[in-house]
Short mmCIF file of C-alpha atoms in Angstrom, two decimals:
data_model
loop_
_atom_site.label_atom_id
_atom_site.label_comp_id
_atom_site.label_asym_id
_atom_site.label_seq_id
_atom_site.Cartn_x
_atom_site.Cartn_y
_atom_site.Cartn_z
CA MET A 202 113.02 91.78 117.53
CA SER A 203 113.69 90.84 113.71
CA GLU A 204 114.65 93.80 111.53
CA HIS A 205 111.60 93.07 109.60
CA GLU A 206 108.95 93.26 112.65
CA TYR A 207 107.09 96.59 112.51
CA ASN A 208 104.70 97.23 115.44
CA ALA A 209 104.10 99.68 118.15
CA ALA A 210 106.40 98.43 120.54
CA SER A 211 109.18 99.11 117.98
CA PRO A 212 111.49 101.80 119.27
CA GLY A 213 111.31 105.08 117.23
CA ALA A 214 109.12 107.77 116.03
CA SER A 215 105.53 107.64 115.59
CA ARG A 216 103.60 109.94 113.31
CA SER A 217 99.85 111.03 113.79
CA LEU A 218 97.88 110.87 110.35
CA THR A 219 94.46 111.66 111.53
CA ASP A 220 92.12 110.75 114.18
CA GLY A 221 94.59 108.81 116.28
CA VAL A 222 95.85 106.86 113.16
CA SER A 223 99.48 106.59 113.08
CA VAL A 224 102.70 104.63 111.72
CA GLN A 225 105.39 103.74 113.71
CA GLU A 226 109.15 103.98 112.53
CA THR A 227 111.57 101.48 113.54
CA GLU A 228 115.30 102.55 113.88
CA ASN A 229 118.20 102.14 111.29
CA GLN A 230 116.08 101.24 108.61
CA GLU A 231 115.50 103.07 105.29
CA GLY A 232 111.85 103.73 104.90
CA ILE A 233 109.66 103.44 101.99
CA ASP A 234 107.88 107.00 101.68
CA PHE A 235 104.34 107.28 100.53
CA SER A 236 101.34 109.23 101.67
CA ILE A 237 98.06 107.77 103.23
CA ASN A 238 94.97 109.86 102.53
CA GLY A 239 97.34 113.08 102.04
CA ASN A 240 99.75 112.25 104.78
CA ALA A 241 103.11 111.75 104.30
CA VAL A 242 104.47 108.21 105.87
CA SER A 243 107.58 106.36 105.87
CA PHE A 244 107.45 102.54 106.57
CA SER A 245 110.60 100.93 107.71
CA GLY A 246 109.55 97.19 107.88
CA ASP A 247 109.64 94.44 105.17
CA PRO A 248 109.39 95.97 101.92
CA GLU A 249 107.23 92.75 100.81
CA LYS A 250 104.94 93.00 103.36
CA PRO A 251 101.32 93.58 101.71
CA LEU A 252 99.94 96.88 101.47
CA LEU A 253 97.11 95.66 103.45
CA TYR A 254 98.65 94.91 106.41
CA VAL A 255 100.58 98.09 106.49
CA LEU A 256 97.44 100.07 106.25
CA ARG A 257 95.27 97.93 108.82
CA ASN A 258 97.77 96.73 111.25
CA ASP A 259 100.28 99.68 110.95
CA ALA A 260 98.45 102.63 110.15
CA GLY A 261 95.13 101.61 112.05
CA LEU A 262 92.90 101.87 109.04
CA ASN A 263 90.12 99.58 109.20
CA GLY A 264 88.21 100.36 106.03
CA PRO A 265 90.22 97.97 103.42
CA LYS A 266 89.43 94.46 104.54
CA PHE A 267 91.25 91.10 104.28
CA GLY A 268 88.73 88.86 102.42
CA CYS A 269 90.40 86.18 100.23
CA GLY A 270 93.97 87.08 100.51
CA VAL A 271 94.68 86.15 96.73
CA ALA A 272 93.18 89.25 94.78
CA GLN A 273 89.68 87.75 94.12
CA CYS A 274 87.19 89.75 96.32
CA GLY A 275 88.16 93.37 95.85
CA SER A 276 87.02 93.90 99.97
CA CYS A 277 91.00 95.24 100.01
CA GLU A 278 90.98 97.51 97.14
CA VAL A 279 92.56 101.24 97.55
CA LEU A 280 93.33 103.88 95.22
CA VAL A 281 97.22 104.29 94.28
CA ASP A 282 97.46 107.53 92.63
CA GLY A 283 93.84 107.35 91.47
CA GLU A 284 94.01 103.95 90.34
CA THR A 285 92.37 100.83 91.89
CA VAL A 286 94.71 98.42 93.65
CA ILE A 287 94.40 95.00 95.36
CA SER A 288 96.08 96.11 98.43
CA CYS A 289 96.48 92.16 99.87
CA THR A 290 98.59 91.33 97.17
CA THR A 291 100.46 94.31 96.48
CA PRO A 292 103.85 94.81 98.51
CA VAL A 293 104.28 98.16 100.19
CA GLU A 294 107.36 98.63 98.11
CA ASP A 295 105.12 98.94 95.22
CA VAL A 296 103.57 102.29 96.36
CA ALA A 297 106.60 104.19 97.17
CA GLU A 298 106.19 107.67 96.62
CA SER A 299 102.41 107.18 95.57
CA GLU A 300 99.07 108.13 97.26
CA VAL A 301 97.06 105.78 98.80
CA THR A 302 93.75 106.54 99.38
CA THR A 303 91.09 104.54 101.21
CA THR A 304 87.33 105.30 101.90
CA ARG A 305 88.75 107.55 104.70
CA GLY A 306 90.34 109.72 102.37
CA LEU A 307 87.49 109.93 100.06
CA GLY A 308 85.25 111.68 102.68
CA THR A 309 84.35 111.84 106.31
CA SER A 310 81.33 111.19 107.99
CA ASP A 311 80.74 115.13 108.23
CA ASP A 312 81.53 115.52 104.88
CA PRO A 313 81.21 112.41 102.63
CA HIS A 314 82.11 111.52 98.99
CA PRO A 315 79.07 111.50 96.70
CA VAL A 316 79.58 107.72 96.33
CA GLN A 317 79.69 107.31 100.24
CA GLU A 318 76.34 109.26 100.64
CA ALA A 319 74.63 107.36 97.94
CA PHE A 320 75.54 104.06 99.53
CA ILE A 321 74.18 105.00 102.58
CA GLU A 322 71.01 106.58 100.91
CA ALA A 323 70.52 103.62 98.76
CA GLN A 324 70.92 101.16 101.83
CA ALA A 325 73.56 99.33 99.64
CA ALA A 326 75.24 97.67 102.84
CA GLN A 327 74.27 94.56 104.45
CA CYS A 328 77.15 93.38 106.38
CA GLY A 329 79.50 95.97 104.99
CA TYR A 330 82.27 93.75 104.61
CA CYS A 331 82.74 94.60 100.79
CA ILE A 332 81.50 98.01 100.75
CA HIS A 333 85.14 99.72 101.19
CA GLY A 334 86.30 97.71 97.87
CA MET A 335 82.85 98.82 96.16
CA ILE A 336 83.10 102.46 97.12
CA VAL A 337 86.66 102.62 96.05
CA GLU A 338 85.65 100.95 92.82
CA ALA A 339 82.69 103.02 92.16
CA ALA A 340 84.71 106.39 92.90
CA ALA A 341 87.37 105.46 90.36
CA LEU A 342 84.82 104.33 87.88
CA LEU A 343 82.80 107.83 88.26
CA GLU A 344 86.23 109.77 87.88
CA GLU A 345 86.77 108.13 84.66
CA ASN A 346 83.32 107.66 83.30
CA PRO A 347 80.95 110.23 84.76
CA ASP A 348 77.95 108.85 83.45
CA PRO A 349 78.39 105.01 83.24
CA SER A 350 75.51 102.43 82.03
CA ASP A 351 74.26 99.68 84.07
CA GLU A 352 76.42 97.34 82.02
CA GLU A 353 79.50 99.39 82.85
CA ILE A 354 78.76 99.69 86.35
CA ASP A 355 78.61 95.84 86.56
CA ASP A 356 81.65 95.36 84.31
CA ALA A 357 83.73 97.70 86.67
CA LEU A 358 82.41 95.99 89.73
CA ALA A 359 82.59 92.45 88.45
CA ASP A 360 85.64 91.60 90.56
CA ASN A 361 84.07 93.09 93.85
CA LEU A 362 82.13 90.32 95.51
CA CYS A 363 79.18 90.98 97.76
CA ARG A 364 78.01 87.83 99.77
CA CYS A 365 75.14 89.44 100.78
CA GLY A 366 73.70 89.79 97.42
CA THR A 367 73.24 93.51 97.52
CA HIS A 368 74.44 94.14 93.89
CA ASP A 369 71.41 95.71 92.77
CA GLU A 370 71.17 98.39 95.48
CA ILE A 371 75.11 99.03 94.94
CA ARG A 372 74.45 99.68 91.19
CA THR A 373 71.45 102.02 92.34
CA ALA A 374 73.72 103.79 94.61
CA VAL A 375 76.57 103.95 91.79
CA ASN A 376 73.80 105.68 89.45
CA ARG A 377 72.64 107.90 92.53
CA ALA A 378 76.27 109.09 93.09
CA ALA A 379 76.72 109.70 89.29
CA GLU A 380 73.49 111.88 89.04
CA GLU A 381 74.96 113.92 92.23
CA MET A 382 78.26 114.31 90.52
CA ASN A 383 77.05 115.49 87.12
#
């Protein structure tokens, strides 16, 4: 195994994050310390590994999706210290000492974030592939602008692609979440 391989077969400690999510640590490597959804983790693999791969493959979080791999679709978007970040092109070393938030960190099925609840009520998801990035972007928008216009919503979500064409329902969901949060 090379020093940059990082998988469940690696020797070392395992930490449980939530609901069976864990990050394995390899031995004899300094870790990149950060937190995911409020849980401290240390990643000991290739520091240039995309954050998306660490979230999906190492932490087992399947919310962020691999869409285009070149920062063009937004399906992998997460919050890093409250700011939206495209995780498919962000090296994990760039989030050292930061808080990474996915949709799982926004809310749970028992206690969803108002944006998550509004997306469900507005039936804004078709295939669901883009929804993680849409929800993360919408949550960031409403944190910064609690009462956005339709144009501001469209501008905020312009880099998040929905191939199913549910942008009208998504805009409705963001407006509904804004009303709920105000």
